[in-house]
Amino acid sequence: MSEIMSKKISVLDISIDNFTAKEAMQEALAYMESDLVSVIELVTIESLMELGTEAELKEEIENFDLILAGNKTILEAAEITDHKCLRETEDKTFLKMFLRYLARKHKRVYLLVESEEEGQKMFGHFEEYYRGTQIVGMAKVSAKNRADDMLINAINGEEVDCVLSALSSPLQEELISKNRNVMNARVWLGLGKDGIPVVAKGIGGGRIGQFFMKQIFKKEIEKSKKRGN
């Protein structure tokens, strides 16, 4: 465990676990046997950019159990060159492994989305690729109209194994940081707006949007490196 836990990289002041998919899956399986909720976050370029000005929230994120890069550009920013890690990150290998596990074991999953359309896409994705999963609930979460108590009560009432969150940052991180101690679930898996199969709208959506987001991200990385020198 000590060897695995030492594999840390830092990108824009966020500590990220540089695990192989197999190592990450070993951790996740251990979390699924625990009575306390464990938090896994797949950070994206967009979420790292959004969290840049959230100093207090960054400290909270340090308490998450497993933080993985959701895009190989993030690993490249940390000068990771291992082809296996880069390929697995780009292919979302860990996520696919974990979702297959949820389906195979018929685990109870609660989905969090930001729109009706995203919810339908997420549900359809599970129906097509991970049919054994028990989707026991779905909630539309808004940063403007937060109703945390009602949401947590709904989740806790379903004896959930995994909460799958496809929310934007910093909403996603704020929600779990504030409510972690009162949530009854094995694992909270934060996918962000790049979650399966939801694609971010706005500046991050589409190939052109993703290209410009990567350029902005790379400039931020350069600024961060200069500040560190």
Tab-separated table of C-alpha atoms in Angstrom:
chain	number	residue	atom	x	y	z
A	1	MET	CA	0.000	0.000	0.000
A	2	SER	CA	2.793	2.454	0.884
A	3	GLU	CA	4.330	2.129	-2.583
A	4	ILE	CA	0.976	2.800	-4.233
A	5	MET	CA	0.114	5.730	-1.981
A	6	SER	CA	3.453	7.434	-2.770
A	7	LYS	CA	2.582	7.836	-6.449
A	8	LYS	CA	1.513	11.465	-6.295
A	9	ILE	CA	1.831	14.227	-8.866
A	10	SER	CA	0.780	17.864	-8.507
A	11	VAL	CA	-1.052	19.800	-11.199
A	12	LEU	CA	-2.182	23.370	-10.500
A	13	ASP	CA	-1.745	22.686	-6.781
A	14	ILE	CA	-4.030	19.630	-6.844
A	15	SER	CA	-2.457	16.333	-5.764
A	16	ILE	CA	-3.300	13.532	-8.201
A	17	ASP	CA	-2.685	9.803	-7.788
A	18	ASN	CA	-0.646	8.510	-10.717
A	19	PHE	CA	-2.021	4.954	-10.620
A	20	THR	CA	-2.421	2.307	-13.247
A	21	ALA	CA	-6.023	1.242	-13.814
A	22	LYS	CA	-5.333	-2.012	-11.938
A	23	GLU	CA	-3.925	-0.172	-8.918
A	24	ALA	CA	-6.857	2.231	-8.873
A	25	MET	CA	-9.287	-0.674	-9.129
A	26	GLN	CA	-7.642	-2.403	-6.155
A	27	GLU	CA	-8.212	0.731	-4.109
A	28	ALA	CA	-11.824	1.045	-5.288
A	29	LEU	CA	-12.616	-2.575	-4.408
A	30	ALA	CA	-11.288	-1.980	-0.888
A	31	TYR	CA	-13.518	1.112	-0.597
A	32	MET	CA	-16.551	-0.960	-1.591
A	33	GLU	CA	-15.959	-3.154	1.475
A	34	SER	CA	-15.818	-0.186	3.866
A	35	ASP	CA	-18.733	1.169	5.872
A	36	LEU	CA	-17.557	4.756	5.412
A	37	VAL	CA	-18.093	6.656	2.166
A	38	SER	CA	-14.899	6.900	0.113
A	39	VAL	CA	-14.471	9.637	-2.489
A	40	ILE	CA	-12.980	8.988	-5.926
A	41	GLU	CA	-12.604	11.964	-8.248
A	42	LEU	CA	-11.698	11.916	-11.940
A	43	VAL	CA	-10.378	15.434	-12.398
A	44	THR	CA	-10.611	17.019	-15.832
A	45	ILE	CA	-8.883	19.982	-17.429
A	46	GLU	CA	-12.019	22.011	-16.884
A	47	SER	CA	-12.375	21.058	-13.223
A	48	LEU	CA	-8.725	21.895	-12.505
A	49	MET	CA	-9.222	25.303	-14.106
A	50	GLU	CA	-12.428	25.948	-12.147
A	51	LEU	CA	-10.855	24.912	-8.857
A	52	GLY	CA	-7.892	27.219	-9.382
A	53	THR	CA	-9.359	30.051	-7.292
A	54	GLU	CA	-11.030	27.848	-4.651
A	55	ALA	CA	-8.354	27.773	-1.934
A	56	GLU	CA	-10.539	26.314	0.846
A	57	LEU	CA	-12.049	23.725	-1.463
A	58	LYS	CA	-8.582	22.661	-2.603
A	59	GLU	CA	-7.800	21.807	1.016
A	60	GLU	CA	-10.986	19.736	1.238
A	61	ILE	CA	-10.077	17.882	-1.951
A	62	GLU	CA	-6.814	16.785	-0.332
A	63	ASN	CA	-8.999	14.607	1.919
A	64	PHE	CA	-10.490	12.698	-1.018
A	65	ASP	CA	-9.432	9.057	-1.041
A	66	LEU	CA	-8.440	8.743	-4.693
A	67	ILE	CA	-7.902	11.498	-7.264
A	68	LEU	CA	-7.226	10.368	-10.806
A	69	ALA	CA	-6.507	12.257	-14.010
A	70	GLY	CA	-9.469	12.123	-16.362
A	71	ASN	CA	-7.464	13.304	-19.361
A	72	LYS	CA	-3.943	12.424	-20.523
A	73	THR	CA	-3.164	16.138	-21.005
A	74	ILE	CA	-3.181	16.424	-17.209
A	75	LEU	CA	-0.535	13.705	-16.916
A	76	GLU	CA	1.502	15.317	-19.679
A	77	ALA	CA	1.396	18.584	-17.740
A	78	ALA	CA	3.098	16.727	-14.880
A	79	GLU	CA	5.663	15.386	-17.382
A	80	ILE	CA	4.407	11.807	-17.120
A	81	THR	CA	5.665	9.888	-20.151
A	82	ASP	CA	4.707	6.307	-19.291
A	83	HIS	CA	2.781	5.093	-22.332
A	84	LYS	CA	0.626	2.671	-20.347
A	85	CYS	CA	-0.578	5.357	-17.932
A	86	LEU	CA	-1.250	7.799	-20.754
A	87	ARG	CA	-3.148	5.228	-22.799
A	88	GLU	CA	-5.237	3.989	-19.862
A	89	THR	CA	-6.150	7.543	-18.920
A	90	GLU	CA	-7.165	8.427	-22.470
A	91	ASP	CA	-9.220	5.216	-22.768
A	92	LYS	CA	-10.846	5.696	-19.325
A	93	THR	CA	-9.758	2.153	-18.471
A	94	PHE	CA	-10.302	2.424	-14.722
A	95	LEU	CA	-13.793	3.877	-15.161
A	96	LYS	CA	-14.788	1.072	-17.517
A	97	MET	CA	-13.404	-1.537	-15.116
A	98	PHE	CA	-15.281	-0.043	-12.182
A	99	LEU	CA	-18.566	0.246	-14.074
A	100	ARG	CA	-18.255	-3.357	-15.231
A	101	TYR	CA	-17.764	-4.351	-11.600
A	102	LEU	CA	-20.920	-2.449	-10.566
A	103	ALA	CA	-22.884	-4.243	-13.285
A	104	ARG	CA	-21.469	-7.695	-12.592
A	105	LYS	CA	-22.175	-7.423	-8.857
A	106	HIS	CA	-25.604	-5.785	-9.407
A	107	LYS	CA	-24.618	-2.836	-7.223
A	108	ARG	CA	-27.095	-0.104	-6.314
A	109	VAL	CA	-26.192	3.219	-7.968
A	110	TYR	CA	-27.593	6.736	-7.613
A	111	LEU	CA	-26.957	9.188	-10.467
A	112	LEU	CA	-26.432	12.943	-10.091
A	113	VAL	CA	-26.767	15.117	-13.204
A	114	GLU	CA	-27.485	18.753	-14.049
A	115	SER	CA	-30.185	18.356	-16.695
A	116	GLU	CA	-32.945	16.010	-17.821
A	117	GLU	CA	-31.090	15.377	-21.081
A	118	GLU	CA	-27.896	14.377	-19.282
A	119	GLY	CA	-29.871	12.065	-17.021
A	120	GLN	CA	-31.465	10.308	-19.971
A	121	LYS	CA	-28.073	9.856	-21.641
A	122	MET	CA	-26.516	8.475	-18.486
A	123	PHE	CA	-29.383	6.071	-17.876
A	124	GLY	CA	-29.332	4.958	-21.502
A	125	HIS	CA	-25.594	4.331	-21.328
A	126	PHE	CA	-26.056	1.992	-18.372
A	127	GLU	CA	-28.942	0.232	-20.086
A	128	GLU	CA	-26.795	-0.412	-23.149
A	129	TYR	CA	-23.396	-1.228	-21.654
A	130	TYR	CA	-23.828	-1.992	-17.945
A	131	ARG	CA	-27.268	-3.562	-17.727
A	132	GLY	CA	-26.688	-5.448	-14.470
A	133	THR	CA	-26.342	-2.191	-12.525
A	134	GLN	CA	-29.313	-1.274	-10.347
A	135	ILE	CA	-30.041	2.424	-10.941
A	136	VAL	CA	-32.067	3.096	-7.792
A	137	GLY	CA	-32.375	6.863	-8.185
A	138	MET	CA	-31.423	9.943	-10.158
A	139	ALA	CA	-31.425	13.599	-9.160
A	140	LYS	CA	-30.973	16.855	-11.040
A	141	VAL	CA	-28.649	19.082	-9.023
A	142	SER	CA	-28.344	22.834	-9.517
A	143	ALA	CA	-25.782	25.225	-8.071
A	144	LYS	CA	-28.483	27.910	-7.832
A	145	ASN	CA	-31.139	25.799	-6.145
A	146	ARG	CA	-29.229	23.547	-3.770
A	147	ALA	CA	-31.345	21.296	-1.579
A	148	ASP	CA	-28.625	19.189	0.037
A	149	ASP	CA	-30.761	17.836	2.885
A	150	MET	CA	-33.438	16.501	0.555
A	151	LEU	CA	-30.837	15.015	-1.783
A	152	ILE	CA	-28.900	13.266	0.991
A	153	ASN	CA	-32.117	11.913	2.489
A	154	ALA	CA	-33.098	10.513	-0.915
A	155	ILE	CA	-29.691	8.858	-1.361
A	156	ASN	CA	-29.610	7.468	2.176
A	157	GLY	CA	-33.080	6.023	1.771
A	158	GLU	CA	-31.980	3.787	-1.122
A	159	GLU	CA	-29.138	1.849	0.561
A	160	VAL	CA	-26.770	2.974	-2.175
A	161	ASP	CA	-23.461	1.298	-2.980
A	162	CYS	CA	-22.192	4.066	-5.282
A	163	VAL	CA	-23.159	7.660	-6.015
A	164	LEU	CA	-22.133	8.526	-9.561
A	165	SER	CA	-21.797	12.281	-9.959
A	166	ALA	CA	-21.608	13.992	-13.359
A	167	LEU	CA	-21.661	17.558	-12.047
A	168	SER	CA	-19.520	20.546	-12.960
A	169	SER	CA	-16.853	21.991	-10.677
A	170	PRO	CA	-16.876	23.359	-8.055
A	171	LEU	CA	-20.472	22.177	-7.444
A	172	GLN	CA	-19.446	18.515	-7.444
A	173	GLU	CA	-16.589	18.956	-4.990
A	174	GLU	CA	-18.556	21.288	-2.695
A	175	LEU	CA	-21.470	18.852	-2.519
A	176	ILE	CA	-19.459	15.842	-1.378
A	177	SER	CA	-17.127	17.850	0.893
A	178	LYS	CA	-20.078	19.336	2.775
A	179	ASN	CA	-22.151	16.152	3.017
A	180	ARG	CA	-19.629	13.334	3.165
A	181	ASN	CA	-20.072	12.715	6.886
A	182	VAL	CA	-23.854	12.271	6.616
A	183	MET	CA	-24.030	10.244	3.407
A	184	ASN	CA	-24.681	6.500	3.548
A	185	ALA	CA	-22.893	5.029	0.531
A	186	ARG	CA	-19.771	3.005	-0.114
A	187	VAL	CA	-18.243	5.139	-2.863
A	188	TRP	CA	-18.827	8.579	-4.333
A	189	LEU	CA	-17.410	8.640	-7.866
A	190	GLY	CA	-17.056	12.148	-9.280
A	191	LEU	CA	-16.951	12.128	-13.075
A	192	GLY	CA	-17.456	15.824	-13.720
A	193	LYS	CA	-19.150	17.137	-16.853
A	194	ASP	CA	-16.990	14.865	-19.009
A	195	GLY	CA	-18.697	11.855	-17.473
A	196	ILE	CA	-20.053	8.996	-19.567
A	197	PRO	CA	-21.629	9.757	-21.948
A	198	VAL	CA	-22.307	13.384	-21.035
A	199	VAL	CA	-20.157	15.906	-22.881
A	200	ALA	CA	-19.711	19.381	-21.503
A	201	LYS	CA	-21.556	22.222	-23.164
A	202	GLY	CA	-20.140	25.690	-23.659
A	203	ILE	CA	-16.431	26.386	-23.930
A	204	GLY	CA	-15.458	22.806	-23.079
A	205	GLY	CA	-17.888	21.129	-25.485
A	206	GLY	CA	-16.927	19.746	-28.877
A	207	ARG	CA	-13.511	19.256	-30.447
A	208	ILE	CA	-12.904	22.959	-31.058
A	209	GLY	CA	-13.889	23.819	-27.491
A	210	GLN	CA	-11.653	21.074	-26.121
A	211	PHE	CA	-8.745	22.335	-28.237
A	212	PHE	CA	-9.023	25.869	-26.850
A	213	MET	CA	-9.490	24.560	-23.301
A	214	LYS	CA	-6.252	22.579	-23.630
A	215	GLN	CA	-4.415	25.690	-24.850
A	216	ILE	CA	-5.678	27.719	-21.889
A	217	PHE	CA	-4.759	24.881	-19.550
A	218	LYS	CA	-1.212	24.669	-20.932
A	219	LYS	CA	-0.761	28.425	-20.398
A	220	GLU	CA	-1.905	28.044	-16.800
A	221	ILE	CA	0.598	25.236	-16.317
A	222	GLU	CA	3.407	27.469	-17.621
A	223	LYS	CA	2.353	30.260	-15.256
A	224	SER	CA	2.282	27.798	-12.368
A	225	LYS	CA	5.784	26.551	-13.173
A	226	LYS	CA	7.123	30.108	-13.314
A	227	ARG	CA	5.576	30.906	-9.938
A	228	GLY	CA	7.224	27.803	-8.510
A	229	ASN	CA	10.693	28.739	-9.720
